[in-house]
GROMACS .gro file of C-alpha atoms in nm:
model
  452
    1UNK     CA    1  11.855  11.658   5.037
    2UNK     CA    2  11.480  11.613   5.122
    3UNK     CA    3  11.392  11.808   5.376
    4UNK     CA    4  11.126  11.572   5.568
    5UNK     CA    5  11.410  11.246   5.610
    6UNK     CA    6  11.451  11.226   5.913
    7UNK     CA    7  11.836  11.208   5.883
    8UNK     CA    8  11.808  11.563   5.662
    9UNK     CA    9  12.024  11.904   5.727
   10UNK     CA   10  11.717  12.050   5.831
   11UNK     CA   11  11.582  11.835   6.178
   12UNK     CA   12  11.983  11.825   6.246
   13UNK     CA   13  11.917  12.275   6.264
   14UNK     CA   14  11.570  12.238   6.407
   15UNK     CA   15  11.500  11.934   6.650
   16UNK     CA   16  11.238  12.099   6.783
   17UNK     CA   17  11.040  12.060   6.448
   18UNK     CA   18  11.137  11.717   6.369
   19UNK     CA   19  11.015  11.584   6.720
   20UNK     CA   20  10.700  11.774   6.671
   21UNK     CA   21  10.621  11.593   6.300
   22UNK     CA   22  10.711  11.277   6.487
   23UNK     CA   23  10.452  11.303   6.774
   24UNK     CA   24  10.176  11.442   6.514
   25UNK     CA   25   9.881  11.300   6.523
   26UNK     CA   26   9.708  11.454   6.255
   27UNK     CA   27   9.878  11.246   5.962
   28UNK     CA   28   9.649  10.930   5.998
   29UNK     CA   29   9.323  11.103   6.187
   30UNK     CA   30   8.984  10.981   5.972
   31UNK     CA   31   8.768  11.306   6.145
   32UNK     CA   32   8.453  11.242   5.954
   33UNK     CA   33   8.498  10.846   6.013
   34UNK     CA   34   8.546  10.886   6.399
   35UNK     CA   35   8.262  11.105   6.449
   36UNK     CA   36   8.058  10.859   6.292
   37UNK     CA   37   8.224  10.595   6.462
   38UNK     CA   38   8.165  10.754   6.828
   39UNK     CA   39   7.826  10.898   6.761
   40UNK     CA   40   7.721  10.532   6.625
   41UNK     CA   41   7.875  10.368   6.983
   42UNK     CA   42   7.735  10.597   7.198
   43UNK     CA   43   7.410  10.410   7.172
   44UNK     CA   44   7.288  10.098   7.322
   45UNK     CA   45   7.133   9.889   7.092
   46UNK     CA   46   6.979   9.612   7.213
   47UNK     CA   47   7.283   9.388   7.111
   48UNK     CA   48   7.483   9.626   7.349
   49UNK     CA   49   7.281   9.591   7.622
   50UNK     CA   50   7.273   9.144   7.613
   51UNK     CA   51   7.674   9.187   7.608
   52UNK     CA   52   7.670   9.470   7.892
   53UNK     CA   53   7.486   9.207   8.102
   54UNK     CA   54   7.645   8.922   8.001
   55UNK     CA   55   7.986   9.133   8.043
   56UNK     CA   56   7.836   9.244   8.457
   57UNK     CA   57   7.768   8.860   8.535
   58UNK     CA   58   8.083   8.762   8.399
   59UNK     CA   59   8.253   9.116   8.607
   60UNK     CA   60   8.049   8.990   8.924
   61UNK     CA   61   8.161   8.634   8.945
   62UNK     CA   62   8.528   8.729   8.873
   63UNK     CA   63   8.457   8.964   9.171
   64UNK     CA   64   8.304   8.719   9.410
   65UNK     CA   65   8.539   8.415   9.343
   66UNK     CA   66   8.871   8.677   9.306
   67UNK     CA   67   8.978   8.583   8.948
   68UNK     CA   68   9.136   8.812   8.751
   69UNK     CA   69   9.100   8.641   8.422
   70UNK     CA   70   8.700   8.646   8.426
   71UNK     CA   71   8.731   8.984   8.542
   72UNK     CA   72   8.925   9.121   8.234
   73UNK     CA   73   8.711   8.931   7.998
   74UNK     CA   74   8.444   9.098   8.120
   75UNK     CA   75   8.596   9.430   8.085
   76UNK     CA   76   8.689   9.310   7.693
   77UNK     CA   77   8.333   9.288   7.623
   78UNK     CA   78   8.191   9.588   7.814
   79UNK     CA   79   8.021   9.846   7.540
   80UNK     CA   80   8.073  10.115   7.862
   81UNK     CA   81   8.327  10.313   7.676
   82UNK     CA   82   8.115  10.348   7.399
   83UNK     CA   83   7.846  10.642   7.534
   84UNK     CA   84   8.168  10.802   7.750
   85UNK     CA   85   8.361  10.865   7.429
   86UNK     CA   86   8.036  11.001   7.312
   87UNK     CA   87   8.018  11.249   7.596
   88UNK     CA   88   8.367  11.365   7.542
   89UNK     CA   89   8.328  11.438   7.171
   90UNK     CA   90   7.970  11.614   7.185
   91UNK     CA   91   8.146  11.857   7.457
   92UNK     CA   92   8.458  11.881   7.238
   93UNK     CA   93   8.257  11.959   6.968
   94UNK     CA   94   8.000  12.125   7.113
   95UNK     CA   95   7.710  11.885   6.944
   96UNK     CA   96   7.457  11.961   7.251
   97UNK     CA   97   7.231  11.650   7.072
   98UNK     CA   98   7.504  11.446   7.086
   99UNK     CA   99   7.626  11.521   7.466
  100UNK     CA  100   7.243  11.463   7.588
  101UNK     CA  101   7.184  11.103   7.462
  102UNK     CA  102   7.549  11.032   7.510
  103UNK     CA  103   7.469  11.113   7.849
  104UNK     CA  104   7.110  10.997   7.885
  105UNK     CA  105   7.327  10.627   7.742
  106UNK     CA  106   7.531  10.613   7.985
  107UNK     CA  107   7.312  10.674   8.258
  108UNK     CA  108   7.072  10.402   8.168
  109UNK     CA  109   7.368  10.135   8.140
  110UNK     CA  110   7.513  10.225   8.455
  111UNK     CA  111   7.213  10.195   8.651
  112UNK     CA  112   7.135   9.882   8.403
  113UNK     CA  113   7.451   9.731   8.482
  114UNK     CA  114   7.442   9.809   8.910
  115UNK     CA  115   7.099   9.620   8.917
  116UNK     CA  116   7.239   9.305   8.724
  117UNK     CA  117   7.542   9.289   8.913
  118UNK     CA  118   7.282   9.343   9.238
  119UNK     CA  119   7.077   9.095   9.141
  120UNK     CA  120   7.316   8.807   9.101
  121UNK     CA  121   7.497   8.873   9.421
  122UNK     CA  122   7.154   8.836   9.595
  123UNK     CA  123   7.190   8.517   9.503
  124UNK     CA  124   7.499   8.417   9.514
  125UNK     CA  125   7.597   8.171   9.761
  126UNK     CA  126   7.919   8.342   9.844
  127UNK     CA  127   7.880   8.694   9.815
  128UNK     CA  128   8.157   8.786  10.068
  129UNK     CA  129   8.399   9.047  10.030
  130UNK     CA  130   8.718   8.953   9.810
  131UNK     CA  131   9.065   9.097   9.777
  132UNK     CA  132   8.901   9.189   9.414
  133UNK     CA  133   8.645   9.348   9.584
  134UNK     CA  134   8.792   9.550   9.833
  135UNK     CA  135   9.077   9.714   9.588
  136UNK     CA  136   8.791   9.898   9.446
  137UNK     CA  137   8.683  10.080   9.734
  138UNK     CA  138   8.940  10.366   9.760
  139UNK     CA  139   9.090  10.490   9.442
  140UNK     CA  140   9.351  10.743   9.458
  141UNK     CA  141   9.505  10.974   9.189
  142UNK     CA  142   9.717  10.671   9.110
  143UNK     CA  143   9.332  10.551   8.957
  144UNK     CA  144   9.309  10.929   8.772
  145UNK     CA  145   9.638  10.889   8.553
  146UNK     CA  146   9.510  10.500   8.469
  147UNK     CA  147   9.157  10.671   8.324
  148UNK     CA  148   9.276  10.989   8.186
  149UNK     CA  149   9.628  10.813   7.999
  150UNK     CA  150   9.380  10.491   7.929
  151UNK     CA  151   9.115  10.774   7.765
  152UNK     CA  152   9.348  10.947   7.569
  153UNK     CA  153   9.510  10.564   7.435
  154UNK     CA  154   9.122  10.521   7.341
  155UNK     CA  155   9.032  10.833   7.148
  156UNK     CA  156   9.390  10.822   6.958
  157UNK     CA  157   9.324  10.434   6.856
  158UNK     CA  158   8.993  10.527   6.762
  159UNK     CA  159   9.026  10.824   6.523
  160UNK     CA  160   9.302  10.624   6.302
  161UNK     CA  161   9.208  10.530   5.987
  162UNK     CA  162   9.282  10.202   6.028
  163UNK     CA  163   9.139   9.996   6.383
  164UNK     CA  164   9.420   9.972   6.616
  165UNK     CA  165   9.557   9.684   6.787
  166UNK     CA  166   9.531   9.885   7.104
  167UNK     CA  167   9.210   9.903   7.183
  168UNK     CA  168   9.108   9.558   7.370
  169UNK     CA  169   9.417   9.670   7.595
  170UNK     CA  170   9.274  10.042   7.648
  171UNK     CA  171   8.929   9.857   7.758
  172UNK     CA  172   9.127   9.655   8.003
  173UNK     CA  173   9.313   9.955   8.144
  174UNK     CA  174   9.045  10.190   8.167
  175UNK     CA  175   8.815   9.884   8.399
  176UNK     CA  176   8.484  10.025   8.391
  177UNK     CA  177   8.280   9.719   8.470
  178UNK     CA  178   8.447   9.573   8.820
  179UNK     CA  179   8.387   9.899   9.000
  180UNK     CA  180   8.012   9.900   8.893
  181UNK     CA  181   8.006   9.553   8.967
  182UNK     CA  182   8.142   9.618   9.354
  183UNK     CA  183   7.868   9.936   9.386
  184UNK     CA  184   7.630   9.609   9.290
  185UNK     CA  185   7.790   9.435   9.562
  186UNK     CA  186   7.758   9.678   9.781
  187UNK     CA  187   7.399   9.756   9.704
  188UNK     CA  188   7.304   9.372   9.728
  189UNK     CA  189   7.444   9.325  10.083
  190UNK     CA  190   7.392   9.698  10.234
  191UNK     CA  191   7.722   9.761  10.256
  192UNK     CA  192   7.740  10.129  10.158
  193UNK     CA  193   8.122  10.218  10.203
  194UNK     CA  194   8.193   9.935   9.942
  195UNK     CA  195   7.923  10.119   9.713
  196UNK     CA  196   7.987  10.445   9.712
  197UNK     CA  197   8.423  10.374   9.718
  198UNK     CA  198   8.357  10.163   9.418
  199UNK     CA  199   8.075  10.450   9.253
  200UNK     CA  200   8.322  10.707   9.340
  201UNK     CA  201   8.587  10.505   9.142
  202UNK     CA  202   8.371  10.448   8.835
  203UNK     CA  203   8.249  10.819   8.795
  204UNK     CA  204   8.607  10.906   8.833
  205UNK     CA  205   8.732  10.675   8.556
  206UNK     CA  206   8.425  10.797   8.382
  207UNK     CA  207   8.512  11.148   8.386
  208UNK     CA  208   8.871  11.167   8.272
  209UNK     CA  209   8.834  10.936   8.019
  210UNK     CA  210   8.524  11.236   7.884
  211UNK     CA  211   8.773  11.461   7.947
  212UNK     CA  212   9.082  11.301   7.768
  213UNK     CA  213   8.863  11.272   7.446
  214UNK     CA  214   8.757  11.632   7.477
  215UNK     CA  215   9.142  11.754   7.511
  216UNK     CA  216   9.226  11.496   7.251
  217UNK     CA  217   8.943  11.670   6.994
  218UNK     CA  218   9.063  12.000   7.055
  219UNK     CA  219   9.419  11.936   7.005
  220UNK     CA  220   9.278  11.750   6.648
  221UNK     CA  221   9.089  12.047   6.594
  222UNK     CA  222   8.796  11.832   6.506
  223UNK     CA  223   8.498  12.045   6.342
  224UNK     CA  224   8.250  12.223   6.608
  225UNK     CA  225   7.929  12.128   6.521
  226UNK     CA  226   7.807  12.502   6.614
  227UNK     CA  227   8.076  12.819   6.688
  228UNK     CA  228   8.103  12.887   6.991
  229UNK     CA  229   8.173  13.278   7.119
  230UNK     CA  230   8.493  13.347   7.303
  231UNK     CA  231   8.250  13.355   7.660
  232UNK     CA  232   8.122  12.990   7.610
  233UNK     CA  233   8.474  12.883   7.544
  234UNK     CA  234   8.602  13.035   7.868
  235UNK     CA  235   8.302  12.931   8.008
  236UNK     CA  236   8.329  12.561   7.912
  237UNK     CA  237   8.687  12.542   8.075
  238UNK     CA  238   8.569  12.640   8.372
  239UNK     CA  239   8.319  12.402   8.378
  240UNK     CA  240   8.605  12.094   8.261
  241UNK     CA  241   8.873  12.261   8.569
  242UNK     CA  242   8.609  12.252   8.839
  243UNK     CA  243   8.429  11.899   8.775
  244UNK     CA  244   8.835  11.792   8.678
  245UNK     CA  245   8.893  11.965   9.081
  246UNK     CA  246   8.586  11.812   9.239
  247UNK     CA  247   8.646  11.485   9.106
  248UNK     CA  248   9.028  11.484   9.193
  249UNK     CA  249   8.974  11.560   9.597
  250UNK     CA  250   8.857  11.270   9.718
  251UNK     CA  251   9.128  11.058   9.557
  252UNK     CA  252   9.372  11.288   9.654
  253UNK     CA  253   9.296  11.246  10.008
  254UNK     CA  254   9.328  10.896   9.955
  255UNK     CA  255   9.633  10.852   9.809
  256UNK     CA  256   9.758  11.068  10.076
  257UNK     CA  257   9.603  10.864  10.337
  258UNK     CA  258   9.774  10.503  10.156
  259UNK     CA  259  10.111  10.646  10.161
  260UNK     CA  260  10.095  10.784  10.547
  261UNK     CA  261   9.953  10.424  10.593
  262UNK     CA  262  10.278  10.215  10.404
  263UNK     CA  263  10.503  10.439  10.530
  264UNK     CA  264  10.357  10.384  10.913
  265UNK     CA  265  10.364  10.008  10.846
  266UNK     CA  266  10.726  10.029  10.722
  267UNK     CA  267  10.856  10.197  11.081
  268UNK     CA  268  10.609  10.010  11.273
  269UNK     CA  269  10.822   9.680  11.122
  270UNK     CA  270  11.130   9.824  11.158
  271UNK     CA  271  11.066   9.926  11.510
  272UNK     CA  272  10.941   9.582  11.610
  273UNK     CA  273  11.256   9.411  11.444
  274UNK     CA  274  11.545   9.638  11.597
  275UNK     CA  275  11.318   9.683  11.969
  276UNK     CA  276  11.142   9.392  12.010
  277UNK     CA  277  11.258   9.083  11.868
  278UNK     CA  278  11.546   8.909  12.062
  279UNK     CA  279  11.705   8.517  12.123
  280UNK     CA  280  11.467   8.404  12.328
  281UNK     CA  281  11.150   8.652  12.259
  282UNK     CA  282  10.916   8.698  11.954
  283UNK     CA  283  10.697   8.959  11.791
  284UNK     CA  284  10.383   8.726  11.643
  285UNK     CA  285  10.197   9.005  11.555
  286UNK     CA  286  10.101   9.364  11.541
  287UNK     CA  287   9.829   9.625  11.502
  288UNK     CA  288   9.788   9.940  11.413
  289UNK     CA  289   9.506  10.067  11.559
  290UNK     CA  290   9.278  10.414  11.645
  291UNK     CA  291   9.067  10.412  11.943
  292UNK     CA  292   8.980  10.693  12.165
  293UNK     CA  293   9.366  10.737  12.230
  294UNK     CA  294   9.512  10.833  11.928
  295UNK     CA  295   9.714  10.598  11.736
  296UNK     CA  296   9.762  10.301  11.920
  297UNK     CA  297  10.040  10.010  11.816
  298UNK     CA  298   9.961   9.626  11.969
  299UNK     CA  299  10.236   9.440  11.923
  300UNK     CA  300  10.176   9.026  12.079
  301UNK     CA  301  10.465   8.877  12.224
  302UNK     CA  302  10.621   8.545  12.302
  303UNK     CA  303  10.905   8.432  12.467
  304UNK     CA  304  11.091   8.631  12.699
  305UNK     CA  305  10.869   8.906  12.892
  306UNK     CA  306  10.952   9.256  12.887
  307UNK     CA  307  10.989   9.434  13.263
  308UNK     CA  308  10.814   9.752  13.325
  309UNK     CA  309  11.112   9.945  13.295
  310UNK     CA  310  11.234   9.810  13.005
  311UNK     CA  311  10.929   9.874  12.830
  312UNK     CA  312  10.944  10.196  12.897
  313UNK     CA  313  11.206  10.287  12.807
  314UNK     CA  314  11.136  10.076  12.483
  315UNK     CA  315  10.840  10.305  12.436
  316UNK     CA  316  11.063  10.658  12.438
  317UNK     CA  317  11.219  10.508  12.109
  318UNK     CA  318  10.905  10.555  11.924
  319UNK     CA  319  10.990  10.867  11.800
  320UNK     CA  320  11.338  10.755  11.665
  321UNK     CA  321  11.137  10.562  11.410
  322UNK     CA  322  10.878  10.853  11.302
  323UNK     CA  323  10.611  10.718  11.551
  324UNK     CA  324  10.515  11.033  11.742
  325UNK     CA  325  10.190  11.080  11.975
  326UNK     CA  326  10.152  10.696  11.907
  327UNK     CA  327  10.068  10.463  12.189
  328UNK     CA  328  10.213  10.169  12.262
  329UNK     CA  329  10.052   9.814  12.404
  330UNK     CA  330  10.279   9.518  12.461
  331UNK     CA  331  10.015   9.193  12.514
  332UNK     CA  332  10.244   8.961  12.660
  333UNK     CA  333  10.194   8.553  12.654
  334UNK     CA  334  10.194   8.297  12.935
  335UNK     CA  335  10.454   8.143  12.703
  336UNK     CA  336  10.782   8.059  12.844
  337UNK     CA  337  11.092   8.127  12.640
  338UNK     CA  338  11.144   7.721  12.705
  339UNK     CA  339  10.811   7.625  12.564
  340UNK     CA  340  10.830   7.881  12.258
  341UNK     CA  341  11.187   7.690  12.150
  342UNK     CA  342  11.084   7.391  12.201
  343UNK     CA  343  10.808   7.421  12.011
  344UNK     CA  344  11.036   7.617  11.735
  345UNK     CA  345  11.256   7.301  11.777
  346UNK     CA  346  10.946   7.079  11.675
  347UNK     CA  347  10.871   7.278  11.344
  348UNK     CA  348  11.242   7.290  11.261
  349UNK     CA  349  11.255   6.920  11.293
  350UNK     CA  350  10.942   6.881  11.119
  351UNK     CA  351  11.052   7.103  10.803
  352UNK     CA  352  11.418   6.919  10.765
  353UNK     CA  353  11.218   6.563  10.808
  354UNK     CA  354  10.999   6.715  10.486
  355UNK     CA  355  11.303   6.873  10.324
  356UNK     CA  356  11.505   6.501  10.369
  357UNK     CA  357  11.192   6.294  10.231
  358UNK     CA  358  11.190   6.516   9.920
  359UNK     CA  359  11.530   6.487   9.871
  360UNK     CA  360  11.495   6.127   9.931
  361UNK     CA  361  11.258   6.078   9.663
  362UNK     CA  362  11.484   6.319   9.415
  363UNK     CA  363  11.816   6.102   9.497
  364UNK     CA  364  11.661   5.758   9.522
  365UNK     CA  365  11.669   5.704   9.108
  366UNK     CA  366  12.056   5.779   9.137
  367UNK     CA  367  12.214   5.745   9.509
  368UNK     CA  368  12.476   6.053   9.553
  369UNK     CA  369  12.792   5.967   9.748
  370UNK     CA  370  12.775   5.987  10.099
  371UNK     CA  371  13.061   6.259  10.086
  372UNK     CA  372  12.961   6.468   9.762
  373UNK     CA  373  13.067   6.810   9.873
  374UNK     CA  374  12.800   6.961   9.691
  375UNK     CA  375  12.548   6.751   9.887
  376UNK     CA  376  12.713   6.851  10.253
  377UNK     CA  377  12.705   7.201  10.105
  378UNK     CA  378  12.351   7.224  10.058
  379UNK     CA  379  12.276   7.055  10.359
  380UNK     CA  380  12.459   7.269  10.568
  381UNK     CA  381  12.308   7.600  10.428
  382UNK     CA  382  11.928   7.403  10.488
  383UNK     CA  383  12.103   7.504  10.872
  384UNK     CA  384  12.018   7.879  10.811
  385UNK     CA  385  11.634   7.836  10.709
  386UNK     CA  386  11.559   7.600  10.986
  387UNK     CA  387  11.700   7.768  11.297
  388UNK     CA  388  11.684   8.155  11.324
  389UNK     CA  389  12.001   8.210  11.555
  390UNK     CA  390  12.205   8.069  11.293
  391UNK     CA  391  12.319   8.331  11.021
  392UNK     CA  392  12.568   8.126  10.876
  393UNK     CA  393  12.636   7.765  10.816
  394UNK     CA  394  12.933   7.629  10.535
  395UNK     CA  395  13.050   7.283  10.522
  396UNK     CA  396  13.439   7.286  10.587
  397UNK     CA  397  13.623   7.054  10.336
  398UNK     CA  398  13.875   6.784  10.492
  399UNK     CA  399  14.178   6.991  10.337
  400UNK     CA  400  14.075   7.335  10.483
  401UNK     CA  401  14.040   7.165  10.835
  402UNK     CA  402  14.401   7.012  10.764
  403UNK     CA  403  14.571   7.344  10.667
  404UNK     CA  404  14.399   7.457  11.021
  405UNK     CA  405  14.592   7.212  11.217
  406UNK     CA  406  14.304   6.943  11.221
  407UNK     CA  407  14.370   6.557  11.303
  408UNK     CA  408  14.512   6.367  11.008
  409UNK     CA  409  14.161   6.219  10.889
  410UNK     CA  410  13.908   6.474  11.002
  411UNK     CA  411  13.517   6.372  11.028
  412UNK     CA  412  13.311   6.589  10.780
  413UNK     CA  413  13.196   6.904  10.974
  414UNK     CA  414  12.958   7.207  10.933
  415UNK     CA  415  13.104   7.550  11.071
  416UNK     CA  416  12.800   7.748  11.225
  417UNK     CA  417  12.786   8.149  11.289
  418UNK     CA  418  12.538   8.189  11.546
  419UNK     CA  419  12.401   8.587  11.572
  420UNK     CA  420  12.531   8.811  11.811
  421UNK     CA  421  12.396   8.795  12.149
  422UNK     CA  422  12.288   8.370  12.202
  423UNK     CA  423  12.316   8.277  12.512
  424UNK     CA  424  12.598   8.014  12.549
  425UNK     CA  425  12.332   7.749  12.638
  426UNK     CA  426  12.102   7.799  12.325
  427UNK     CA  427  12.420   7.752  12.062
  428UNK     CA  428  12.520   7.431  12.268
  429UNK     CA  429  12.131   7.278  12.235
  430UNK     CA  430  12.102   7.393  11.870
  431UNK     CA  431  12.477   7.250  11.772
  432UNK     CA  432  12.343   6.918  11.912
  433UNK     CA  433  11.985   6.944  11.791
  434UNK     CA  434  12.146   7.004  11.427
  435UNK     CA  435  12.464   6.776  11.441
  436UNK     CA  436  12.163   6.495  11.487
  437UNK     CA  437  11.931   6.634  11.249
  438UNK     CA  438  12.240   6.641  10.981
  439UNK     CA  439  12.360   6.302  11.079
  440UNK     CA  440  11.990   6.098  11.043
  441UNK     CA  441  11.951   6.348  10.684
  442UNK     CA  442  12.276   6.239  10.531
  443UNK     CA  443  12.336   5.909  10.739
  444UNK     CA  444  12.670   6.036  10.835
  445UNK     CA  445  12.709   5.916  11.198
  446UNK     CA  446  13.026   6.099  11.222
  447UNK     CA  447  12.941   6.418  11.108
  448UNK     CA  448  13.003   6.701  11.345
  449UNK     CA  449  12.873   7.083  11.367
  450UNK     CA  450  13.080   7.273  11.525
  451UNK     CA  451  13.071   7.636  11.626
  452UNK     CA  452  13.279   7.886  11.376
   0.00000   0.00000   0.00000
């Protein structure tokens, strides 16, 4: 049996062996081709240079207007990767001419590409910070993995002997334009966290992707272009660990500081749902805040007031929801708990009258019966989204009522579950409130809602 099947005797003995041919690279690597290929791309001709500006206009105005789709075809035209791959193969192969222009490239089109992308947001009507904008500011080591896995899916598409489909999506991953672009922002309107969070996040893209195509020579054992002595080689992985350490800090930090941030958010929610919301008393909004006090939560309210005491004792619950040495501030409204339902009362009505008129519209080609089950079903559940103390809300067929004891010919009727703790007079006004909302949407004037 032939020994290299992959269904031979042989991988069956040694997987080890078989999984290793399987994940080689070196069976379709063109060496001499992809130095040629790199060194050649490194430079900016002066072709390269019209589509890196056209490419940081087209990066800038995705920026400034938030669309993703100019953004990426910007980054499909960007020649950026070209002079990085060039720095990571001079260093991997130790061609010092080829690291220095590489280098001296890449230099010139980053500064090239801040002052175009400067430029047009000095005049740009807009020019305002965008949710495109502002996720370039703080890269984490969520951003590393992206540049180093997106370098190393680069340098393996590029050394095959034939072009892989890959690359236009390795450009898109690896998003070396919109971070320039946002340090152009930043530069244009003098807003220097924006351009050094969005710098920081470009050299850092920058320099794993280097370093991905320097592992990913090694490991293809492309040709030094001089020897190197067992002292520069221990030398030059020192130098790739400490720039790879420098570099990784700062994002570090902030990916720690995101996650501490979510996970605050998520208690801060929970604690405003379980603590603060009631029937009668609402949580509009919150903030988490740091002032001179530590960590300080503002949470708005409307509706019922809180007393003193309650509130404090409210406030020794913090902990309970991973909130310690956090401050809290209850801003309470002049809003009466009568005002805030009535005015919940006037956008429930207001959403069923827009829910009825589409339906309207939907049912006026072909009429449903007044007493289509289906239609009282869907009706009823409309019950749930348009009042809050209601959790549940099933129309009852005639027969179920009947096998409950009901009269002979019972009206339709809705059963409502109202949530634990409504006062006795809020079900009554919200049973009457939706018994003649239900009646005017399904002109059923003797339908009934009644309480389960």
């Amino acid at each position: 049996m032939d020994s290299q099947h992959p269904g031979s005797m042989e991988h069956l003995i040694d997987p080890i062996r078989y999984v290793r041919q399987r994940l080689s690279l070196h069976g379709g690597t063109d060496i001499p081709a992809t130095i040629q290929r790199v060194s050649e791309g490194a430079i900016l001709t002066p072709e390269n240079l019209w589509l890196l500006a056209c490419s940081a206009i087209l990066a800038s105005i995705g920026l400034d207007v938030s669309s993703a789709a100019v953004i990426i075809g910007a980054m499909l035209i960007s020649p950026l990767m070209g002079p990085i791959l060039g720095v990571g193969l001079g260093f991997g192969t130790a061609d010092r001419a080829l690291l220095q222009r590489s280098l001296r490239e890449l230099a010139f089109a980053t500064l090239f590409t801040i002052a175009v992308s400067a430029i047009y947001f000095l005049i740009s009507p807009l020019a305002t910070p965008t949710t495109e904008l502002v996720s370039r500011t703080r890269p984490t080591l969520l951003d590393v993995g992206v540049a180093f896995f997106g370098g190393v899916a680069g340098i393996v598409a590029g050394s095959r002997k034939q072009v892989s489909l890959a690359l236009p999506g390795v450009a898109i991953a690896t998003a070396l334009m919109p971070p320039l672009c946002t340090a152009g922002f930043g530069l244009a309107t003098g807003n220097w966290a924006f351009f050094f969070g969005a710098f920081y996040l470009y050299g850092l893209n920058a320099i794993f992707i280097g370093l991905s195509t320097f592992l990913i020579v090694r490991m293809l054992h492309f040709p030094p272009h001089v020897q190197l002595t067992p002292e520069a080689r221990r030398r030059e992985r020192r130098v790739v660990a400490i720039v790879a350490f420098i570099a990784i800090l700062p994002s570090a930090y902030f990916l720690y500081d995101t996650v501490r941030r979510v996970r605050e958010d998520r208690h801060i929610a929970d604690f405003v749902r379980r603590e603060i919301q009631a029937p009668g008393r609402s949580a509009s909004a919150w903030e988490h805040q740091h002032d001179s006090r530590g960590d300080v939560v503002k949470i708005y309210i409307a509706g019922h007031p809180i007393e003193a005491a309650q509130a404090d004792s409210i406030r020794a619950k913090l902990p309970e929801y991973g909130l310690k040495n956090v401050s809290l501030d209850l801003v309470q409204s002049d809003i009466s708990a009568a005002d805030l339902e009535r005015f919940q009362g006037g956008v429930q009505r207001d959403i069923l009258r827009a829910v009825s008129t589409a339906i309207a519209a939907r049912d006026s080609a072909n009429p449903p019966r007044p007493d289509d089950p289906m239609r009282l079903s869907a009706a009823a559940h409309e019950l749930v989204s348009a009042f809050p103390e209601i959790t549940d809300a099933t129309y009852a067929p005639r027969q179920d009522l009947l096998a409950q004891g009901a009269a002979a010919a019972p009206a339709p009727t809705v059963l409502v579950t109202f949530a634990s703790g409504t006062s006795s007079g809020v079900r009554r006004d919200i049973l009457s409130r939706s018994q003649a909302l239900l009646r005017v949407r399904l002109a059923m004037d003797s339908l009934r809602v009644l309480e389960r």
